[in-house]
CSV table of C-alpha atoms (C1' of nucleotides) in Angstrom, one decimal:
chain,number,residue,atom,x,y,z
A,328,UNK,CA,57.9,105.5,73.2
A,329,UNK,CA,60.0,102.5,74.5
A,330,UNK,CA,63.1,102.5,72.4
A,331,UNK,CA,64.2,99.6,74.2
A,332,UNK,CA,62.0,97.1,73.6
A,333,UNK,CA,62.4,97.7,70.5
A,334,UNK,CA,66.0,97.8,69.8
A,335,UNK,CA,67.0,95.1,72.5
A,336,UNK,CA,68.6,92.1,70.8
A,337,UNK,CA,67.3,89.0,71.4
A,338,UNK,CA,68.7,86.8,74.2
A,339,UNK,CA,71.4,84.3,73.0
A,340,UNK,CA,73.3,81.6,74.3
A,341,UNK,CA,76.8,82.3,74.2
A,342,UNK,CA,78.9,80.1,76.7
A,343,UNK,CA,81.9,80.0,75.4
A,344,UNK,CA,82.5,83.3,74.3
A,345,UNK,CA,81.4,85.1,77.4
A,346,UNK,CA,83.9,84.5,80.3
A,347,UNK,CA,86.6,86.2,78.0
A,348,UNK,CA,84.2,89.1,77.1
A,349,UNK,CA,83.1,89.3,81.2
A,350,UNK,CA,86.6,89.3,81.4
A,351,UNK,CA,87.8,92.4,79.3
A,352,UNK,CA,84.6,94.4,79.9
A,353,UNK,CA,85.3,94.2,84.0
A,354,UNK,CA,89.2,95.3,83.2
A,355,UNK,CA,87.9,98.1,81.6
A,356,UNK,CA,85.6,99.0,84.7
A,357,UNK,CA,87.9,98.2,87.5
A,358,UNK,CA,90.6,100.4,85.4
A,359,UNK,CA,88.3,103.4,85.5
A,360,UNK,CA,86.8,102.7,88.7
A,361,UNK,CA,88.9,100.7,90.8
A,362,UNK,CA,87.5,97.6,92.5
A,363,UNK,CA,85.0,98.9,94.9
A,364,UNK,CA,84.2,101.7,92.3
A,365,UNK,CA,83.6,99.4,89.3
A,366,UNK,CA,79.6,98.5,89.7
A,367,UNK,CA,78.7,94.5,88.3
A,368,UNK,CA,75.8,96.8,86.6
A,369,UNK,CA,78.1,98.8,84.3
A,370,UNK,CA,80.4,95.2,83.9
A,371,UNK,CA,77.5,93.6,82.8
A,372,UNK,CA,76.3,96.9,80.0
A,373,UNK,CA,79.8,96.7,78.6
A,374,UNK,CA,79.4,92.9,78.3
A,375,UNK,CA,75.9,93.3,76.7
A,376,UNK,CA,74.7,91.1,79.4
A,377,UNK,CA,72.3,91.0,82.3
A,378,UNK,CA,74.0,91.8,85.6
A,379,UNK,CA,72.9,88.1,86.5
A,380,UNK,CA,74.7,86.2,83.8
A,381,UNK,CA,78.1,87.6,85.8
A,382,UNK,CA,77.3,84.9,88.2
A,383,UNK,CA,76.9,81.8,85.6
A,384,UNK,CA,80.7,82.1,85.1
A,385,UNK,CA,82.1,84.2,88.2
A,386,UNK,CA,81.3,83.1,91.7
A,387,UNK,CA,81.8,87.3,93.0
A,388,UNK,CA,82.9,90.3,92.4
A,389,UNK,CA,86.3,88.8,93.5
A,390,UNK,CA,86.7,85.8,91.4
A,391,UNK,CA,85.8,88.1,88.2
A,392,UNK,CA,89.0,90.2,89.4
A,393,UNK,CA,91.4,87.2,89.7
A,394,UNK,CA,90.4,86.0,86.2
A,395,UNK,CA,90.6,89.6,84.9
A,396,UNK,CA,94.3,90.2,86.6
A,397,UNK,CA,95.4,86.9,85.7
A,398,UNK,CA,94.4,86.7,82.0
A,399,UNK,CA,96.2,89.7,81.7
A,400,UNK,CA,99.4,89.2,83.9
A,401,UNK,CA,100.8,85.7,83.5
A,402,UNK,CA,101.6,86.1,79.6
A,403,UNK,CA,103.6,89.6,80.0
A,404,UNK,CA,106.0,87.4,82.5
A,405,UNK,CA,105.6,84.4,80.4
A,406,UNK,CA,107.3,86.5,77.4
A,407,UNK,CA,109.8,88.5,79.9
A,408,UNK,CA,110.9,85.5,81.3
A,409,UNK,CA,111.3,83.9,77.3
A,410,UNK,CA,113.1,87.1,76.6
A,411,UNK,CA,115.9,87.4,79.3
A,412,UNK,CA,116.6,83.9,78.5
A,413,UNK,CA,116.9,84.2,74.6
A,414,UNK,CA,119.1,87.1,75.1
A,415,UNK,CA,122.6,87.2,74.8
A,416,UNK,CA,124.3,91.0,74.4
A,417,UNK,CA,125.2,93.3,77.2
A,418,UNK,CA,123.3,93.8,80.7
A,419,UNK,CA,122.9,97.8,79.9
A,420,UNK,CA,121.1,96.7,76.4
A,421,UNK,CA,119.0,94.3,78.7
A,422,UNK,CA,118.0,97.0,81.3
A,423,UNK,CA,117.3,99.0,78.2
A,424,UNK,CA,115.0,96.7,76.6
A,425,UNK,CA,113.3,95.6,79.9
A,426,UNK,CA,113.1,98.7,80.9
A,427,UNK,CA,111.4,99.6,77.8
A,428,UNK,CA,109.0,96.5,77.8
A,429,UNK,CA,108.0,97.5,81.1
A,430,UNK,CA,107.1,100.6,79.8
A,431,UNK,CA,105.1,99.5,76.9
A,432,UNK,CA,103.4,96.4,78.9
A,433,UNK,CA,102.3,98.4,82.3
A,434,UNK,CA,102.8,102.0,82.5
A,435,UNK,CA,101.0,103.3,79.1
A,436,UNK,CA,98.6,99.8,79.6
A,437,UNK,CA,95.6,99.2,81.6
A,438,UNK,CA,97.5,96.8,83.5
A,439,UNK,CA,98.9,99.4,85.5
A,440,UNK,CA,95.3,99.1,87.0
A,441,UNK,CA,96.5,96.3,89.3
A,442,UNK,CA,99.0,98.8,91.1
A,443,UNK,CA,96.1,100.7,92.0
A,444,UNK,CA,94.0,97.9,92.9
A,445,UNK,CA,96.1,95.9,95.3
A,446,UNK,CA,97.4,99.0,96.6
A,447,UNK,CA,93.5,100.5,97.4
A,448,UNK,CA,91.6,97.5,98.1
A,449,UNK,CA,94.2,95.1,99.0
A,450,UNK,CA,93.8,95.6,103.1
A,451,UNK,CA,89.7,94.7,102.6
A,452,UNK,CA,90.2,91.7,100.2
A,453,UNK,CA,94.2,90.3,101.3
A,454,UNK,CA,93.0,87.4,98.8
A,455,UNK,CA,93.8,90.1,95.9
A,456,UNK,CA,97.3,91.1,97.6
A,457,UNK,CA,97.9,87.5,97.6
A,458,UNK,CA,97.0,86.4,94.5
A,459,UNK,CA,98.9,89.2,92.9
A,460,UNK,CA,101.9,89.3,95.2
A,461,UNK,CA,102.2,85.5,93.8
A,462,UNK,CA,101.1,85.8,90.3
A,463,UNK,CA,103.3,89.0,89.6
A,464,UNK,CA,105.8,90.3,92.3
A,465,UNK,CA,107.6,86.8,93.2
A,466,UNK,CA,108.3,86.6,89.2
A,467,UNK,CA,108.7,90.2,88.9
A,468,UNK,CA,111.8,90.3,91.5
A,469,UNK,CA,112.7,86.6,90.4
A,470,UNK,CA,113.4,87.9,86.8
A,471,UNK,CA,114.9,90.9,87.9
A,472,UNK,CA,117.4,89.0,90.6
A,473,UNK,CA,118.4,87.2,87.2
A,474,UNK,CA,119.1,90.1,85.6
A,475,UNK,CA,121.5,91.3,88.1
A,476,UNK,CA,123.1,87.9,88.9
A,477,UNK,CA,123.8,87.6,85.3
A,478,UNK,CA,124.9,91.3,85.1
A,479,UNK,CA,127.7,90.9,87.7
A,480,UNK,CA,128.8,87.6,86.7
A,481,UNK,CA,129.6,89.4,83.3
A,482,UNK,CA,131.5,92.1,85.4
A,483,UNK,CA,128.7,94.7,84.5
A,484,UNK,CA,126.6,95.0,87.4
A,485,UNK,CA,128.3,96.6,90.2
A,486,UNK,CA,127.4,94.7,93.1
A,487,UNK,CA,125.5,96.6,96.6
A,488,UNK,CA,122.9,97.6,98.3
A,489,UNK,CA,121.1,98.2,94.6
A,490,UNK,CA,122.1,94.9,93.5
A,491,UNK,CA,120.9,93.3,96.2
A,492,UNK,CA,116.8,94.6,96.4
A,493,UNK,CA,116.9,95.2,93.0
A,494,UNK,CA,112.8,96.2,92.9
A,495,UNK,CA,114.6,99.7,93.3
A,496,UNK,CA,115.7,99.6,89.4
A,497,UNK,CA,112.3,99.4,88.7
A,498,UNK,CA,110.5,101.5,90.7
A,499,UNK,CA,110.5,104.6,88.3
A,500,UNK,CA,108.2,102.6,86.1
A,501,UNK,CA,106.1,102.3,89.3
A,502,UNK,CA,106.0,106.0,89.8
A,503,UNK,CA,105.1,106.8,86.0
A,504,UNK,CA,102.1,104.1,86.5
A,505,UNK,CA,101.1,106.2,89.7
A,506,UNK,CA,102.0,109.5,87.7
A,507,UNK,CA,100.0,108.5,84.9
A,508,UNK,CA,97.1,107.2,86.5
A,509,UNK,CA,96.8,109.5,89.0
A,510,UNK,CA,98.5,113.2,87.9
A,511,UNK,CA,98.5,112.9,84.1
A,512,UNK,CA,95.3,114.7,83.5
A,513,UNK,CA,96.3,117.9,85.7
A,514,UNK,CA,99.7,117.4,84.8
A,515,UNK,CA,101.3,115.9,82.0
A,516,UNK,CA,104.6,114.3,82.2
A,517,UNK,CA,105.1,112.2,78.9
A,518,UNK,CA,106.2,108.6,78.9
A,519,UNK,CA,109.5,109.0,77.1
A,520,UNK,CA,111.0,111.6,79.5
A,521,UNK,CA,109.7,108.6,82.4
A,522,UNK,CA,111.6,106.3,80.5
A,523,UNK,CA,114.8,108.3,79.7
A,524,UNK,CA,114.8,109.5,83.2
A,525,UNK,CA,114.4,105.7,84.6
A,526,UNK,CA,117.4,104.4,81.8
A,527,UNK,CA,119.5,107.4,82.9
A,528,UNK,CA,119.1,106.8,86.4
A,529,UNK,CA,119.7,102.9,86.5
A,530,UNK,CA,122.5,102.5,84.0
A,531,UNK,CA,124.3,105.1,85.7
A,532,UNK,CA,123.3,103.7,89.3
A,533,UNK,CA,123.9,100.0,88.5
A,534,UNK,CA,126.4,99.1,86.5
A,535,UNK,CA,130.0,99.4,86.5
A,536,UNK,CA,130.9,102.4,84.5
A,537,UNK,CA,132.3,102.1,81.1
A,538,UNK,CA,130.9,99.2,80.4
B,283,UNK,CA,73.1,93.6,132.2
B,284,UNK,CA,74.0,96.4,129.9
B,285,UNK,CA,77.3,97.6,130.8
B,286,UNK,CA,77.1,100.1,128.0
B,287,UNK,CA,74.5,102.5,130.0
B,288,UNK,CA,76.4,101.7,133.2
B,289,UNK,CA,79.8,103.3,131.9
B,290,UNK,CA,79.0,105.3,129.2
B,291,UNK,CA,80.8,108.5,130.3
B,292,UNK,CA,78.2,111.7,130.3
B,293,UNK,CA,78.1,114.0,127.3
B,294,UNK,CA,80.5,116.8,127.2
B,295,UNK,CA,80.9,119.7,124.8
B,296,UNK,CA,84.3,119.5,124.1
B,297,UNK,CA,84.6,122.2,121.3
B,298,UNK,CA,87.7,123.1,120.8
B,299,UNK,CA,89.3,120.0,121.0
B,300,UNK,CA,87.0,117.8,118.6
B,301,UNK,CA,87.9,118.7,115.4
B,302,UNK,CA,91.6,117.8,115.8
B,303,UNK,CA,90.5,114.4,117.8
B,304,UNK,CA,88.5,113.5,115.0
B,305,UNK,CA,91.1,114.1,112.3
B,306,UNK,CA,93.3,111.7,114.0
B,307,UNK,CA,90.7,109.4,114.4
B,308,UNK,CA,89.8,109.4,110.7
B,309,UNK,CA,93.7,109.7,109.7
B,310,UNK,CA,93.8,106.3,111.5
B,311,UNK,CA,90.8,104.8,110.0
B,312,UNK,CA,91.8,106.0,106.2
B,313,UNK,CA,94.8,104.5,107.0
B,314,UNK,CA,93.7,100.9,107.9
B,315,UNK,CA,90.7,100.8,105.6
B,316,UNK,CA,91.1,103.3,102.6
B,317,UNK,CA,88.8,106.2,102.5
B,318,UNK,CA,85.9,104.4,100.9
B,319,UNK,CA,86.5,101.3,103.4
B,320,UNK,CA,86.6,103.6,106.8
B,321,UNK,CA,83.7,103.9,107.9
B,322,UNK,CA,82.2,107.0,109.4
B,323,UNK,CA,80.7,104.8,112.3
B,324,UNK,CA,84.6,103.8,113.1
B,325,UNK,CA,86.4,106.8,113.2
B,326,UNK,CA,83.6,108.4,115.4
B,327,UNK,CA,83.7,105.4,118.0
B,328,UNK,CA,88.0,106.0,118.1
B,329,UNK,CA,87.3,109.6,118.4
B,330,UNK,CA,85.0,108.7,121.6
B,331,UNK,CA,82.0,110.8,119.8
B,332,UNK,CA,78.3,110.1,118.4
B,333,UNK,CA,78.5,109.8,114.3
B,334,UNK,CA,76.6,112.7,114.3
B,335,UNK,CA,79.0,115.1,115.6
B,336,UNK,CA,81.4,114.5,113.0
B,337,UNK,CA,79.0,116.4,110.9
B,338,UNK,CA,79.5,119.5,113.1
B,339,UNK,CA,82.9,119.8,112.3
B,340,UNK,CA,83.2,118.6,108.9
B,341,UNK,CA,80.4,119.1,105.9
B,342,UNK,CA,81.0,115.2,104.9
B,343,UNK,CA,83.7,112.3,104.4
B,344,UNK,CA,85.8,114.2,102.1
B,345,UNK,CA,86.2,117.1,103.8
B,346,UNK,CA,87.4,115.0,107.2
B,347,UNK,CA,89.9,113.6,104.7
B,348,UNK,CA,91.2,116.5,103.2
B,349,UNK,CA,91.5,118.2,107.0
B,350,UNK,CA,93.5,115.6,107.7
B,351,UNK,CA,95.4,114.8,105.1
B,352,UNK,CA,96.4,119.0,104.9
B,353,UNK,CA,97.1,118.4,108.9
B,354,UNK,CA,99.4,116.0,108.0
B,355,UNK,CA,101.3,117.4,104.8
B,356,UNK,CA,102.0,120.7,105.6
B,357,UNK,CA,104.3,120.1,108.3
B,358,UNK,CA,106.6,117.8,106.5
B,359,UNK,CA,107.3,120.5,103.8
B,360,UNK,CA,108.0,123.2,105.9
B,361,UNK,CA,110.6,121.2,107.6
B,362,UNK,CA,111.7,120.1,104.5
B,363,UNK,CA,111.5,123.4,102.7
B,364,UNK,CA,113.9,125.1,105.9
B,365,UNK,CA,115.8,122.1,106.0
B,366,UNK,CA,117.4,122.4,102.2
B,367,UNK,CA,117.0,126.3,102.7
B,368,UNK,CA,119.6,126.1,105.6
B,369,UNK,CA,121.7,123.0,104.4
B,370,UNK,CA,125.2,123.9,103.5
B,371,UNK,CA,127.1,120.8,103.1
B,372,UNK,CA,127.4,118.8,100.0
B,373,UNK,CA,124.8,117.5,97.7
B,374,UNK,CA,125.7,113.8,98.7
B,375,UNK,CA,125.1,114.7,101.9
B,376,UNK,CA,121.8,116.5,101.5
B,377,UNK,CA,120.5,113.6,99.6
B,378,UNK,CA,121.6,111.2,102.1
B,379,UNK,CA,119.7,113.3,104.6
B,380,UNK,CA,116.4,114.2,102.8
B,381,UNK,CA,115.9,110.7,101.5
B,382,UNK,CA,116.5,109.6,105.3
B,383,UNK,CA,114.0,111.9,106.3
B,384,UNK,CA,111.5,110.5,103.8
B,385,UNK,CA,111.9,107.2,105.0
B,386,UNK,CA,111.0,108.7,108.2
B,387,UNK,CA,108.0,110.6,108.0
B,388,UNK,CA,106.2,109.1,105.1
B,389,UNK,CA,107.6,105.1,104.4
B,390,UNK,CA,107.1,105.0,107.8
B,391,UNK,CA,104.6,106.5,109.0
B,392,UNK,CA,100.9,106.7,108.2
B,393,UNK,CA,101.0,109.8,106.0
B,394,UNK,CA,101.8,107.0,103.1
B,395,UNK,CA,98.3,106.2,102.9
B,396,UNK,CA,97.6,108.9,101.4
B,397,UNK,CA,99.5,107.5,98.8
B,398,UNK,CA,97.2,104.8,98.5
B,399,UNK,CA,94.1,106.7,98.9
B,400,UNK,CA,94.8,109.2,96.0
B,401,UNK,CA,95.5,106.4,93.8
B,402,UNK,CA,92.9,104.5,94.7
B,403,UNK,CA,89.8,106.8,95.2
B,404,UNK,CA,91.2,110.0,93.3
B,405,UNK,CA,88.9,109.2,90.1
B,406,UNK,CA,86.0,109.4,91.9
B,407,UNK,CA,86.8,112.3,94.2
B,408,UNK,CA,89.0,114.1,91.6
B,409,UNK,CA,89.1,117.3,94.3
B,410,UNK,CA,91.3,114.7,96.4
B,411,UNK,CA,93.9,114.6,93.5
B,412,UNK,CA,93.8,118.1,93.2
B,413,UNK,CA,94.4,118.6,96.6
B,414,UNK,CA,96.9,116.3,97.1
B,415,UNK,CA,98.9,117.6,93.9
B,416,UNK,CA,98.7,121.2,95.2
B,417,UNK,CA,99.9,120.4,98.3
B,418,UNK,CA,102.5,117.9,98.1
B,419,UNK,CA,103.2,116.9,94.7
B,420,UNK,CA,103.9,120.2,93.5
B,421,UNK,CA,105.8,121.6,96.6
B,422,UNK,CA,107.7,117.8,96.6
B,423,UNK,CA,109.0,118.7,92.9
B,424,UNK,CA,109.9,122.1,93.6
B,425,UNK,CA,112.0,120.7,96.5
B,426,UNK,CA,113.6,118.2,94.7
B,427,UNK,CA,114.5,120.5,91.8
B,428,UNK,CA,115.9,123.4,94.3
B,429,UNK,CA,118.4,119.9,95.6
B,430,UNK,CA,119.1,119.0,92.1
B,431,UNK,CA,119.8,122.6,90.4
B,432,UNK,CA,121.8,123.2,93.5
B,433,UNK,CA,123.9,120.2,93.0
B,434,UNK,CA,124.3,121.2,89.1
B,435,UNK,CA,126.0,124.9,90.1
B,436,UNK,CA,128.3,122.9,92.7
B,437,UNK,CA,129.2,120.7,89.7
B,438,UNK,CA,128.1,117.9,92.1
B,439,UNK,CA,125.0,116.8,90.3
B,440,UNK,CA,125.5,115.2,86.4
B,441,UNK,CA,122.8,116.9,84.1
B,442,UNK,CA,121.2,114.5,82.0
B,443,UNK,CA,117.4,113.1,81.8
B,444,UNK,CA,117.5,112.0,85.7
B,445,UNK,CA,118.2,115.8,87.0
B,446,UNK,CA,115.5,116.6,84.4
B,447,UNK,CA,112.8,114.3,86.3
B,448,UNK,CA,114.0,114.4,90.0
B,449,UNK,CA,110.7,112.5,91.0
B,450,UNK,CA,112.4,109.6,89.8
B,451,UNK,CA,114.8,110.2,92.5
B,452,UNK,CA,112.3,109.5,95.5
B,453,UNK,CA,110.8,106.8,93.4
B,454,UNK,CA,111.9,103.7,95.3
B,455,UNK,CA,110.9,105.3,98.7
B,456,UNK,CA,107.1,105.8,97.0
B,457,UNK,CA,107.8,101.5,96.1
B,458,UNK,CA,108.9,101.5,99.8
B,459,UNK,CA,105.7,103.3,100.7
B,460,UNK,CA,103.8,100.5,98.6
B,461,UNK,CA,105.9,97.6,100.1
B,462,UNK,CA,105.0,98.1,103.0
B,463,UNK,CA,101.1,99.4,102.8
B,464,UNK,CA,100.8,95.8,100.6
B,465,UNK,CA,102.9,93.3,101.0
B,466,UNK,CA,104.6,93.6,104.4
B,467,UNK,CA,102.9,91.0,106.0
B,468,UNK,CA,103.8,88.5,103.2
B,469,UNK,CA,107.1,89.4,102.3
B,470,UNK,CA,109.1,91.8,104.7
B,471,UNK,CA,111.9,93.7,103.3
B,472,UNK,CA,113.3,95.9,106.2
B,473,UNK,CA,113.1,99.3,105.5
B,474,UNK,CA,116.6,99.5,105.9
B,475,UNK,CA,117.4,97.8,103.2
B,476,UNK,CA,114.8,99.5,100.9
B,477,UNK,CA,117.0,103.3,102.5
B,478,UNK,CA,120.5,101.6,101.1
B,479,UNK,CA,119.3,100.7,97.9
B,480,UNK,CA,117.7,103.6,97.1
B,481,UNK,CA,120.7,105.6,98.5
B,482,UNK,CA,122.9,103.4,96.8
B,483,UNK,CA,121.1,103.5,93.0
B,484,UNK,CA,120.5,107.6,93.9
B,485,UNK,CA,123.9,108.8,94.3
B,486,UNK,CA,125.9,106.4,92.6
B,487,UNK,CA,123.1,107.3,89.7
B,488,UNK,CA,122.7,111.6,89.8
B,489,UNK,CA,126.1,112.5,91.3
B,490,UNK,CA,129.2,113.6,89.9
B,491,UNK,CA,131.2,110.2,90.3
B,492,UNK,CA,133.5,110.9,92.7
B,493,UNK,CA,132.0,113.9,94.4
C,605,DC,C1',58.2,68.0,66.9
C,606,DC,C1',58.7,67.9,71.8
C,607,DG,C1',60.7,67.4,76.3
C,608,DT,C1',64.6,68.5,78.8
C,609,DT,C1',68.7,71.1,79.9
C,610,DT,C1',70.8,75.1,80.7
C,611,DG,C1',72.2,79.8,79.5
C,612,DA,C1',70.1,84.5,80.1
C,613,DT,C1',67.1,87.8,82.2
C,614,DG,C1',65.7,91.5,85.2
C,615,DA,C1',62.9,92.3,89.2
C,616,DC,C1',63.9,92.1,93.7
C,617,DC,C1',66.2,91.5,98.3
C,618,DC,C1',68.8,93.2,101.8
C,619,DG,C1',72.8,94.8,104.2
C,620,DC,C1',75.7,98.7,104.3
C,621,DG,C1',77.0,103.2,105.3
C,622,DG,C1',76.8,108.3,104.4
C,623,DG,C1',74.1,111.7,105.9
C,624,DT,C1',69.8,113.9,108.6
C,625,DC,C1',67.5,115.8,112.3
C,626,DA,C1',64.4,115.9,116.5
C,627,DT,C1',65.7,115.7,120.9
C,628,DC,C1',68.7,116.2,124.8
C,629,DA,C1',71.6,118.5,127.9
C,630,DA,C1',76.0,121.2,128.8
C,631,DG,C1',77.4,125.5,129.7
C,632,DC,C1',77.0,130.5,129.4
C,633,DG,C1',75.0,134.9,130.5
C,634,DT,C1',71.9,137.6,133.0
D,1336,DA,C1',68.0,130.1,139.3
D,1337,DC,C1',66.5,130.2,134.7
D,1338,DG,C1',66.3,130.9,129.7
D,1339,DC,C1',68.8,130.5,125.7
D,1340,DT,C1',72.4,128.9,122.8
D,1341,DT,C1',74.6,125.3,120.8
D,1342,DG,C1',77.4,121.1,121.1
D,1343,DA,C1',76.2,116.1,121.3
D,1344,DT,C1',73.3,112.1,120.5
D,1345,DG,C1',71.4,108.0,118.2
D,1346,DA,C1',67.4,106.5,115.8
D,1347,DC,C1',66.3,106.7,111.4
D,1348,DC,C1',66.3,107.6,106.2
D,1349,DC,C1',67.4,106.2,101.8
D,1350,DG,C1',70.3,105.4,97.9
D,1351,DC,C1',73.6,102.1,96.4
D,1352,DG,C1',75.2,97.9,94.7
D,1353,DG,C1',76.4,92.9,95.4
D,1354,DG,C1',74.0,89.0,95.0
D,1355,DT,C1',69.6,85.9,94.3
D,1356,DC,C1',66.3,83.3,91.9
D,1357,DA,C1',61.8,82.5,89.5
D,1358,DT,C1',60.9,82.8,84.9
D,1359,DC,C1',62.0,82.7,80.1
D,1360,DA,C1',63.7,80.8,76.0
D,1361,DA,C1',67.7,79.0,73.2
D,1362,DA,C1',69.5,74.9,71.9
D,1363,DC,C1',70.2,70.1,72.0
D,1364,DG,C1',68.9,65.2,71.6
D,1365,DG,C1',65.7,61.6,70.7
DNA sequence: CCGTTTGATGACCCGCGGGTCATCAAGCGT
DNA sequence: ACGCTTGATGACCCGCGGGTCATCAAACGG
């Protein structure tokens, strides 16, 4: 009784809509597995593809990661970078609503994936640590260096050592990615109390007070 | 001319002293590679031993790993834990001192990997997390809570959502921790700099302003 | 319709590395 | 000195998974 034969579709020719379906099926694996972890095999299921069609569109294991982090990364900083520069009310209502984006766009998505990634498997492939130290932590810090220039130019930033390394004011957001991928399951912290604990922490921290 | 069987130094049962030779070994390895990149191969040739042996000491990979990383943990908490238990000065103080000391014995040393390695290989070897989470995320929080509830009675510490999530506290020294694993070589940011900022955003951010 | 192109397949290759174990020999006890 | 115990060795096993490629067949163009 071969239930596959049987129920196997029949093979067809789907150029164009593949890559982007290769795509989101290895984000899924490499967000469950991590790199090494993720197996082309289980890619390739998820895809409803052979393994060997990978390689039509992806050169490695590698490339397929680069197009998977970079689909996913360049428009969240495309539309942070939009926002910031459409916005005109107070720097603690920025934080606030960065902040808050940051939260929605990394910590409770599988982007947060990329954290773990570059962190676990950067020192065996430094082409991922490069790649993603360009695509997303010179804009991250760029962005955020605007955010505090503009903030103290307003008179609302209080200018020092904060000021000046300003990845600090994020890195809360970092540790709920860490806290949720790693720690959620055996113990549960929830977003919001991240997220109030961050704003609490950086509005008091970082700007001038009263203002 | 094989110089290998000229100066290969004769075996010698070295009991007592190989478990703890091979810990370091593999702390060193795990630390350069990851635990799924260090090779068993690697951290026997540091340890100046025959793969094989490691297998007398330790049932497999994991359990090296989780030696180690308990040989390295442990410590750092008892110091801390008799640190705040004797400190008597103000809360500024003691943040100024235990967030120092984290720079010291985890940003800077190689017990931050094991940062990395939880994040990155804890889904597949959940007993790692566990581990890890018993032994220093759990005793880190307590700590940090003791420092924070002790700065509330002195009226030194301003309740509010950051006393309620003190990991948020150490969060830029874990982004340290990551700077420095990842993007060092790319981008250095002395650690320094990463210790004022932090200090900076920390008590300008939890303290009673003022105090 | 038919020949050609090319997207898709899956059996297979092969290097890697965790783990095994027969053999060796250090060291102890008598 | 000698037999026994047990720590040490390294050749080997074998499963895993990234990558290959001969074969198939969908789809296009004449």
């Amino acid at each position: 009784m071969d239930d596959t034969a049987i129920s196997r579709p029949p093979r067809r020719r789907r150029k164009d809509a593949r890559p982007a379906e290769i795509i989101d099926a290895g984000l899924r694996e490499f967000a469950e597995k991590g790199f090494a972890g993720a197996r082309l095999e289980d890619v390739a299921r998820r895809a409803g593809i052979a393994k060997g069609t990978i390689y039509r569109y992806f050169a490695d294991k590698e490339a397929l990661f680069l197009a998977a982090a970079r689909a996913r990364v360049v428009p969240v900083f495309d539309d942070a970078d939009a926002f910031v520069e459409a916005f005109a009310g107070s720097t603690r209502e920025l934080l606030r609503l960065i902040v808050t984006q940051i939260y929605g766009r990394l910590v409770e998505t599988d982007l947060r994936v990329l954290i773990r990634i570059v962190l676990a498997e950067g020192a065996i492939f430094p082409s991922l640590t490069e790649h993603y130290h360009r695509e997303a932590i010179v804009r991250g810090r760029r962005l955020l260096d605007r955010i505090v220039a503009r903030g103290i130019a307003r008179g609302e930033v209080r200018p020092g050592p904060a000021a000046d390394l300003p990845i600090v004011i994020v890195a809360p957001a970092i540790v709920a990615s860490i806290w949720k991928m790693a720690f959620d399951r055996l113990d549960p912290i929830a977003t919001e109390r991240f997220l109030a604990a961050h704003l609490d922490l950086v509005c008091e921290g970082l700007l001038v007070h009263g203002r």
